Amino acid sequence: MNETQIRTYQTKDVVRFRKTAEAFGGLSNMAPGFPVVVLGHRIRTSEALYQACRFPHLPEVQRIILGEGSPMTAKMRSKPYRNQSRPDWDGVRVKVMKWCLRVKLIYNWQKFSQLLLSTGNRPIVEDSRKDSYWGAMPQDDDTLNGQNVLGRLLMDLRIRLQDDPDALRSVSPLPIQKFCLFDEPIPVIALPLDQDDASIRSHDEKPAQRAFL
């Protein structure tokens, strides 16, 4: 993916999301109702998981982030530690985001796959007033302008879901140094083909970690 390329989208032609309560708000990493499980720890949102991945060498910071009740608060709690992000963060963050989306799909298969497929083949754009990297910003001529990296990752995931959904039922850990949660290496994450979202909610849970959900 060429992350530096600026794209322009016609607002009328796209599926866009900004607020999580909107029709396509579930595409946002901030959306509630899409919990995931990593190493038995239940985590409220893909945003919290993404932020925790900044700090594999700081498990206590991961714990602070994942202990927050809302994804925005989890993001805000990470800010004082940003200068301690893993040293290769800028180079791996898109890969980490892609992995987080895969985990979100696995643990919310019916709900998230149906939402993605309902977008058809239209461009998916995160409509943002201030972030032209992960999203695209509205312009006066009824266009959206930006790199839209998150939207493009979602479109890539949609194509793979259309072509070979069963191949998305598992995701390998990223081949990067210290890909860990609470000092434990993150393993392959996979669910049986017949697993539904209700059973996913209780899969491999460590009761002591209920606070993360």
PDB file of C-alpha atoms in Angstrom:
ATOM      1  CA  MET A   1       0.000   0.000   0.000  1.00  0.00           C
ATOM      2  CA  ASN A   2       1.312   3.436  -0.974  1.00  0.00           C
ATOM      3  CA  GLU A   3       0.614   5.282   2.264  1.00  0.00           C
ATOM      4  CA  THR A   4       1.809   8.653   0.961  1.00  0.00           C
ATOM      5  CA  GLN A   5      -0.581   8.960  -1.970  1.00  0.00           C
ATOM      6  CA  ILE A   6      -3.329  11.541  -1.478  1.00  0.00           C
ATOM      7  CA  ARG A   7      -6.699  10.514  -2.870  1.00  0.00           C
ATOM      8  CA  THR A   8      -9.800  12.508  -3.688  1.00  0.00           C
ATOM      9  CA  TYR A   9     -13.245  10.946  -3.302  1.00  0.00           C
ATOM     10  CA  GLN A  10     -16.622  12.255  -4.422  1.00  0.00           C
ATOM     11  CA  THR A  11     -18.744  12.336  -1.288  1.00  0.00           C
ATOM     12  CA  LYS A  12     -21.845  11.091  -3.113  1.00  0.00           C
ATOM     13  CA  ASP A  13     -20.041   7.963  -4.338  1.00  0.00           C
ATOM     14  CA  VAL A  14     -18.563   6.643  -1.098  1.00  0.00           C
ATOM     15  CA  VAL A  15     -19.486   4.837   2.085  1.00  0.00           C
ATOM     16  CA  ARG A  16     -18.234   7.151   4.786  1.00  0.00           C
ATOM     17  CA  PHE A  17     -18.179   6.896   8.539  1.00  0.00           C
ATOM     18  CA  ARG A  18     -17.427   9.362  11.299  1.00  0.00           C
ATOM     19  CA  LYS A  19     -19.730   8.769  14.270  1.00  0.00           C
ATOM     20  CA  THR A  20     -20.066   5.255  15.616  1.00  0.00           C
ATOM     21  CA  ALA A  21     -23.858   5.564  15.923  1.00  0.00           C
ATOM     22  CA  GLU A  22     -24.252   6.115  12.175  1.00  0.00           C
ATOM     23  CA  ALA A  23     -25.251   3.372   9.722  1.00  0.00           C
ATOM     24  CA  PHE A  24     -21.642   2.448   8.928  1.00  0.00           C
ATOM     25  CA  GLY A  25     -20.202   3.488  12.283  1.00  0.00           C
ATOM     26  CA  GLY A  26     -19.224  -0.105  13.023  1.00  0.00           C
ATOM     27  CA  LEU A  27     -16.404   0.297  10.507  1.00  0.00           C
ATOM     28  CA  SER A  28     -14.701   2.629  12.967  1.00  0.00           C
ATOM     29  CA  ASN A  29     -12.134   1.287  15.404  1.00  0.00           C
ATOM     30  CA  MET A  30     -13.962   3.341  18.012  1.00  0.00           C
ATOM     31  CA  ALA A  31     -17.196   1.391  17.565  1.00  0.00           C
ATOM     32  CA  PRO A  32     -18.468  -0.398  20.685  1.00  0.00           C
ATOM     33  CA  GLY A  33     -19.939  -3.866  20.409  1.00  0.00           C
ATOM     34  CA  PHE A  34     -16.968  -5.439  18.602  1.00  0.00           C
ATOM     35  CA  PRO A  35     -14.890  -6.983  21.415  1.00  0.00           C
ATOM     36  CA  VAL A  36     -11.877  -9.176  20.717  1.00  0.00           C
ATOM     37  CA  VAL A  37      -9.855 -11.754  22.646  1.00  0.00           C
ATOM     38  CA  VAL A  38      -6.056 -11.933  22.634  1.00  0.00           C
ATOM     39  CA  LEU A  39      -4.230 -14.462  24.808  1.00  0.00           C
ATOM     40  CA  GLY A  40      -7.440 -14.945  26.750  1.00  0.00           C
ATOM     41  CA  HIS A  41      -7.798 -11.239  27.542  1.00  0.00           C
ATOM     42  CA  ARG A  42     -11.061  -9.726  26.368  1.00  0.00           C
ATOM     43  CA  ILE A  43     -10.614  -6.248  24.926  1.00  0.00           C
ATOM     44  CA  ARG A  44     -13.456  -3.842  24.243  1.00  0.00           C
ATOM     45  CA  THR A  45     -12.457  -2.425  20.847  1.00  0.00           C
ATOM     46  CA  SER A  46      -9.942  -2.738  18.043  1.00  0.00           C
ATOM     47  CA  GLU A  47      -8.822   0.827  18.868  1.00  0.00           C
ATOM     48  CA  ALA A  48      -7.753  -0.198  22.365  1.00  0.00           C
ATOM     49  CA  LEU A  49      -5.935  -3.217  20.929  1.00  0.00           C
ATOM     50  CA  TYR A  50      -4.155  -1.054  18.352  1.00  0.00           C
ATOM     51  CA  GLN A  51      -3.011   1.441  20.975  1.00  0.00           C
ATOM     52  CA  ALA A  52      -1.770  -1.348  23.248  1.00  0.00           C
ATOM     53  CA  CYS A  53       0.355  -2.682  20.392  1.00  0.00           C
ATOM     54  CA  ARG A  54       2.450   0.489  20.562  1.00  0.00           C
ATOM     55  CA  PHE A  55       3.900  -0.635  23.877  1.00  0.00           C
ATOM     56  CA  PRO A  56       4.821  -4.345  23.874  1.00  0.00           C
ATOM     57  CA  HIS A  57       7.836  -3.484  26.041  1.00  0.00           C
ATOM     58  CA  LEU A  58       5.632  -1.656  28.584  1.00  0.00           C
ATOM     59  CA  PRO A  59       3.021  -4.129  29.841  1.00  0.00           C
ATOM     60  CA  GLU A  60       1.845  -1.749  32.555  1.00  0.00           C
ATOM     61  CA  VAL A  61       1.043   0.864  29.920  1.00  0.00           C
ATOM     62  CA  GLN A  62      -0.845  -1.785  27.964  1.00  0.00           C
ATOM     63  CA  ARG A  63      -2.798  -2.548  31.124  1.00  0.00           C
ATOM     64  CA  ILE A  64      -3.667   1.127  31.621  1.00  0.00           C
ATOM     65  CA  ILE A  65      -4.887   1.435  28.030  1.00  0.00           C
ATOM     66  CA  LEU A  66      -6.939  -1.752  28.050  1.00  0.00           C
ATOM     67  CA  GLY A  67      -8.450  -0.958  31.414  1.00  0.00           C
ATOM     68  CA  GLU A  68     -10.196   2.149  30.106  1.00  0.00           C
ATOM     69  CA  GLY A  69     -13.941   2.088  29.562  1.00  0.00           C
ATOM     70  CA  SER A  70     -14.083   3.833  26.199  1.00  0.00           C
ATOM     71  CA  PRO A  71     -11.906   3.622  23.071  1.00  0.00           C
ATOM     72  CA  MET A  72     -11.352   7.380  22.999  1.00  0.00           C
ATOM     73  CA  THR A  73     -10.172   7.350  26.603  1.00  0.00           C
ATOM     74  CA  ALA A  74      -7.896   4.405  25.809  1.00  0.00           C
ATOM     75  CA  LYS A  75      -6.395   6.445  22.977  1.00  0.00           C
ATOM     76  CA  MET A  76      -5.986   9.493  25.199  1.00  0.00           C
ATOM     77  CA  ARG A  77      -4.340   7.444  27.952  1.00  0.00           C
ATOM     78  CA  SER A  78      -1.687   6.343  25.465  1.00  0.00           C
ATOM     79  CA  LYS A  79      -0.659   9.903  24.608  1.00  0.00           C
ATOM     80  CA  PRO A  80       1.660  10.612  27.572  1.00  0.00           C
ATOM     81  CA  TYR A  81       3.656   7.523  26.600  1.00  0.00           C
ATOM     82  CA  ARG A  82       3.837   8.148  22.834  1.00  0.00           C
ATOM     83  CA  ASN A  83       7.519   9.058  23.033  1.00  0.00           C
ATOM     84  CA  GLN A  84       8.063   5.547  24.402  1.00  0.00           C
ATOM     85  CA  SER A  85       6.284   3.799  21.519  1.00  0.00           C
ATOM     86  CA  ARG A  86       8.116   0.826  20.086  1.00  0.00           C
ATOM     87  CA  PRO A  87      11.005   2.312  18.051  1.00  0.00           C
ATOM     88  CA  ASP A  88       9.761   0.926  14.743  1.00  0.00           C
ATOM     89  CA  TRP A  89       6.158   2.074  15.287  1.00  0.00           C
ATOM     90  CA  ASP A  90       5.937   4.391  12.286  1.00  0.00           C
ATOM     91  CA  GLY A  91       7.138   1.565  10.071  1.00  0.00           C
ATOM     92  CA  VAL A  92       4.795  -1.122  11.424  1.00  0.00           C
ATOM     93  CA  ARG A  93       1.644   0.764  12.425  1.00  0.00           C
ATOM     94  CA  VAL A  94      -0.230   0.055   9.187  1.00  0.00           C
ATOM     95  CA  LYS A  95       0.561  -3.655   9.496  1.00  0.00           C
ATOM     96  CA  VAL A  96      -0.623  -3.538  13.103  1.00  0.00           C
ATOM     97  CA  MET A  97      -3.861  -1.828  12.079  1.00  0.00           C
ATOM     98  CA  LYS A  98      -4.444  -4.422   9.364  1.00  0.00           C
ATOM     99  CA  TRP A  99      -3.902  -7.198  11.915  1.00  0.00           C
ATOM    100  CA  CYS A 100      -6.292  -5.531  14.383  1.00  0.00           C
ATOM    101  CA  LEU A 101      -8.998  -5.418  11.709  1.00  0.00           C
ATOM    102  CA  ARG A 102      -8.475  -9.117  11.046  1.00  0.00           C
ATOM    103  CA  VAL A 103      -8.875  -9.871  14.752  1.00  0.00           C
ATOM    104  CA  LYS A 104     -12.004  -7.698  14.873  1.00  0.00           C
ATOM    105  CA  LEU A 105     -13.474  -9.711  12.005  1.00  0.00           C
ATOM    106  CA  ILE A 106     -12.637 -13.075  13.570  1.00  0.00           C
ATOM    107  CA  TYR A 107     -14.304 -12.259  16.863  1.00  0.00           C
ATOM    108  CA  ASN A 108     -17.324 -10.523  15.337  1.00  0.00           C
ATOM    109  CA  TRP A 109     -17.694 -12.620  12.220  1.00  0.00           C
ATOM    110  CA  GLN A 110     -21.381 -12.273  11.401  1.00  0.00           C
ATOM    111  CA  LYS A 111     -21.774  -8.671  12.467  1.00  0.00           C
ATOM    112  CA  PHE A 112     -18.603  -7.226  10.954  1.00  0.00           C
ATOM    113  CA  SER A 113     -18.581  -9.298   7.768  1.00  0.00           C
ATOM    114  CA  GLN A 114     -22.189  -8.346   7.005  1.00  0.00           C
ATOM    115  CA  LEU A 115     -21.386  -4.688   7.578  1.00  0.00           C
ATOM    116  CA  LEU A 116     -18.365  -4.822   5.284  1.00  0.00           C
ATOM    117  CA  LEU A 117     -20.218  -6.662   2.538  1.00  0.00           C
ATOM    118  CA  SER A 118     -23.152  -4.260   2.765  1.00  0.00           C
ATOM    119  CA  THR A 119     -20.874  -1.522   1.414  1.00  0.00           C
ATOM    120  CA  GLY A 120     -20.918  -3.221  -1.990  1.00  0.00           C
ATOM    121  CA  ASN A 121     -17.995  -2.094  -4.099  1.00  0.00           C
ATOM    122  CA  ARG A 122     -18.099   1.555  -3.141  1.00  0.00           C
ATOM    123  CA  PRO A 123     -15.026   3.289  -1.743  1.00  0.00           C
ATOM    124  CA  ILE A 124     -14.929   3.242   2.062  1.00  0.00           C
ATOM    125  CA  VAL A 125     -13.727   6.481   3.616  1.00  0.00           C
ATOM    126  CA  GLU A 126     -13.232   7.572   7.194  1.00  0.00           C
ATOM    127  CA  ASP A 127     -14.667  11.102   7.132  1.00  0.00           C
ATOM    128  CA  SER A 128     -12.421  13.098   9.446  1.00  0.00           C
ATOM    129  CA  ARG A 129     -12.173  16.797  10.176  1.00  0.00           C
ATOM    130  CA  LYS A 130      -8.521  16.595  11.235  1.00  0.00           C
ATOM    131  CA  ASP A 131      -6.898  13.313  10.163  1.00  0.00           C
ATOM    132  CA  SER A 132      -6.000  13.031   6.489  1.00  0.00           C
ATOM    133  CA  TYR A 133      -3.730  10.026   7.101  1.00  0.00           C
ATOM    134  CA  TRP A 134      -6.096   7.356   8.412  1.00  0.00           C
ATOM    135  CA  GLY A 135      -9.068   9.152   6.874  1.00  0.00           C
ATOM    136  CA  ALA A 136      -9.915  11.901   4.395  1.00  0.00           C
ATOM    137  CA  MET A 137     -11.036  15.444   5.121  1.00  0.00           C
ATOM    138  CA  PRO A 138     -14.164  17.074   3.652  1.00  0.00           C
ATOM    139  CA  GLN A 139     -13.568  19.870   1.154  1.00  0.00           C
ATOM    140  CA  ASP A 140     -15.714  22.773  -0.025  1.00  0.00           C
ATOM    141  CA  ASP A 141     -16.385  21.097  -3.390  1.00  0.00           C
ATOM    142  CA  ASP A 142     -18.189  18.108  -1.810  1.00  0.00           C
ATOM    143  CA  THR A 143     -15.151  15.865  -1.975  1.00  0.00           C
ATOM    144  CA  LEU A 144     -13.033  14.100   0.631  1.00  0.00           C
ATOM    145  CA  ASN A 145      -9.279  14.467   0.383  1.00  0.00           C
ATOM    146  CA  GLY A 146      -6.635  12.391   2.155  1.00  0.00           C
ATOM    147  CA  GLN A 147      -4.612   9.196   2.298  1.00  0.00           C
ATOM    148  CA  ASN A 148      -7.552   7.279   3.812  1.00  0.00           C
ATOM    149  CA  VAL A 149      -5.328   4.459   5.013  1.00  0.00           C
ATOM    150  CA  LEU A 150      -7.987   2.954   7.290  1.00  0.00           C
ATOM    151  CA  GLY A 151     -10.603   3.062   4.554  1.00  0.00           C
ATOM    152  CA  ARG A 152      -8.234   1.369   2.130  1.00  0.00           C
ATOM    153  CA  LEU A 153      -7.421  -1.364   4.649  1.00  0.00           C
ATOM    154  CA  LEU A 154     -11.154  -1.960   5.065  1.00  0.00           C
ATOM    155  CA  MET A 155     -11.602  -2.141   1.288  1.00  0.00           C
ATOM    156  CA  ASP A 156      -8.773  -4.658   1.050  1.00  0.00           C
ATOM    157  CA  LEU A 157     -10.388  -6.734   3.794  1.00  0.00           C
ATOM    158  CA  ARG A 158     -13.723  -6.535   1.963  1.00  0.00           C
ATOM    159  CA  ILE A 159     -12.181  -7.871  -1.248  1.00  0.00           C
ATOM    160  CA  ARG A 160     -10.633 -10.781   0.622  1.00  0.00           C
ATOM    161  CA  LEU A 161     -13.947 -11.443   2.345  1.00  0.00           C
ATOM    162  CA  GLN A 162     -15.715 -11.537  -1.009  1.00  0.00           C
ATOM    163  CA  ASP A 163     -13.111 -13.809  -2.609  1.00  0.00           C
ATOM    164  CA  ASP A 164     -12.198 -16.328   0.106  1.00  0.00           C
ATOM    165  CA  PRO A 165     -13.903 -15.762   3.463  1.00  0.00           C
ATOM    166  CA  ASP A 166     -12.641 -18.985   5.041  1.00  0.00           C
ATOM    167  CA  ALA A 167      -9.045 -17.783   4.623  1.00  0.00           C
ATOM    168  CA  LEU A 168      -9.854 -14.966   7.038  1.00  0.00           C
ATOM    169  CA  ARG A 169     -10.917 -17.267   9.875  1.00  0.00           C
ATOM    170  CA  SER A 170      -7.408 -17.145  11.313  1.00  0.00           C
ATOM    171  CA  VAL A 171      -4.633 -14.585  11.450  1.00  0.00           C
ATOM    172  CA  SER A 172      -0.949 -15.130  12.185  1.00  0.00           C
ATOM    173  CA  PRO A 173       1.064 -12.900  14.504  1.00  0.00           C
ATOM    174  CA  LEU A 174       2.971 -10.167  12.760  1.00  0.00           C
ATOM    175  CA  PRO A 175       6.582 -11.097  11.925  1.00  0.00           C
ATOM    176  CA  ILE A 176       7.982  -8.185  13.900  1.00  0.00           C
ATOM    177  CA  GLN A 177      10.077  -8.084  17.045  1.00  0.00           C
ATOM    178  CA  LYS A 178       8.319  -8.397  20.388  1.00  0.00           C
ATOM    179  CA  PHE A 179       4.736  -8.678  19.159  1.00  0.00           C
ATOM    180  CA  CYS A 180       3.420  -9.220  22.676  1.00  0.00           C
ATOM    181  CA  LEU A 181       0.595  -8.552  25.082  1.00  0.00           C
ATOM    182  CA  PHE A 182       1.591  -8.414  28.759  1.00  0.00           C
ATOM    183  CA  ASP A 183       5.004  -9.886  27.875  1.00  0.00           C
ATOM    184  CA  GLU A 184       3.430 -12.943  26.212  1.00  0.00           C
ATOM    185  CA  PRO A 185       4.029 -13.490  22.471  1.00  0.00           C
ATOM    186  CA  ILE A 186       0.791 -13.169  20.528  1.00  0.00           C
ATOM    187  CA  PRO A 187      -0.028 -16.488  18.808  1.00  0.00           C
ATOM    188  CA  VAL A 188      -2.114 -17.372  15.777  1.00  0.00           C
ATOM    189  CA  ILE A 189      -5.694 -16.306  16.421  1.00  0.00           C
ATOM    190  CA  ALA A 190      -8.272 -18.646  14.933  1.00  0.00           C
ATOM    191  CA  LEU A 191     -11.820 -19.826  15.438  1.00  0.00           C
ATOM    192  CA  PRO A 192     -13.668 -22.913  14.166  1.00  0.00           C
ATOM    193  CA  LEU A 193     -15.609 -22.500  10.939  1.00  0.00           C
ATOM    194  CA  ASP A 194     -18.899 -23.121  12.750  1.00  0.00           C
ATOM    195  CA  GLN A 195     -18.277 -20.561  15.485  1.00  0.00           C
ATOM    196  CA  ASP A 196     -20.904 -17.827  15.835  1.00  0.00           C
ATOM    197  CA  ASP A 197     -20.605 -14.395  17.401  1.00  0.00           C
ATOM    198  CA  ALA A 198     -22.386 -15.441  20.593  1.00  0.00           C
ATOM    199  CA  SER A 199     -19.915 -18.223  21.280  1.00  0.00           C
ATOM    200  CA  ILE A 200     -17.036 -15.969  20.300  1.00  0.00           C
ATOM    201  CA  ARG A 201     -18.011 -13.652  23.147  1.00  0.00           C
ATOM    202  CA  SER A 202     -17.132 -16.370  25.661  1.00  0.00           C
ATOM    203  CA  HIS A 203     -14.237 -18.012  23.790  1.00  0.00           C
ATOM    204  CA  ASP A 204     -10.977 -18.523  25.696  1.00  0.00           C
ATOM    205  CA  GLU A 205     -11.781 -15.950  28.352  1.00  0.00           C
ATOM    206  CA  LYS A 206      -9.700 -15.446  31.461  1.00  0.00           C
ATOM    207  CA  PRO A 207     -12.231 -14.456  34.154  1.00  0.00           C
ATOM    208  CA  ALA A 208      -9.751 -12.201  35.911  1.00  0.00           C
ATOM    209  CA  GLN A 209      -9.603 -10.020  32.822  1.00  0.00           C
ATOM    210  CA  ARG A 210     -13.325  -9.243  32.567  1.00  0.00           C
ATOM    211  CA  ALA A 211     -12.508  -5.612  33.336  1.00  0.00           C
ATOM    212  CA  PHE A 212     -11.173  -5.203  29.808  1.00  0.00           C
ATOM    213  CA  LEU A 213     -14.696  -5.724  28.452  1.00  0.00           C
TER     214      LEU A 213
END
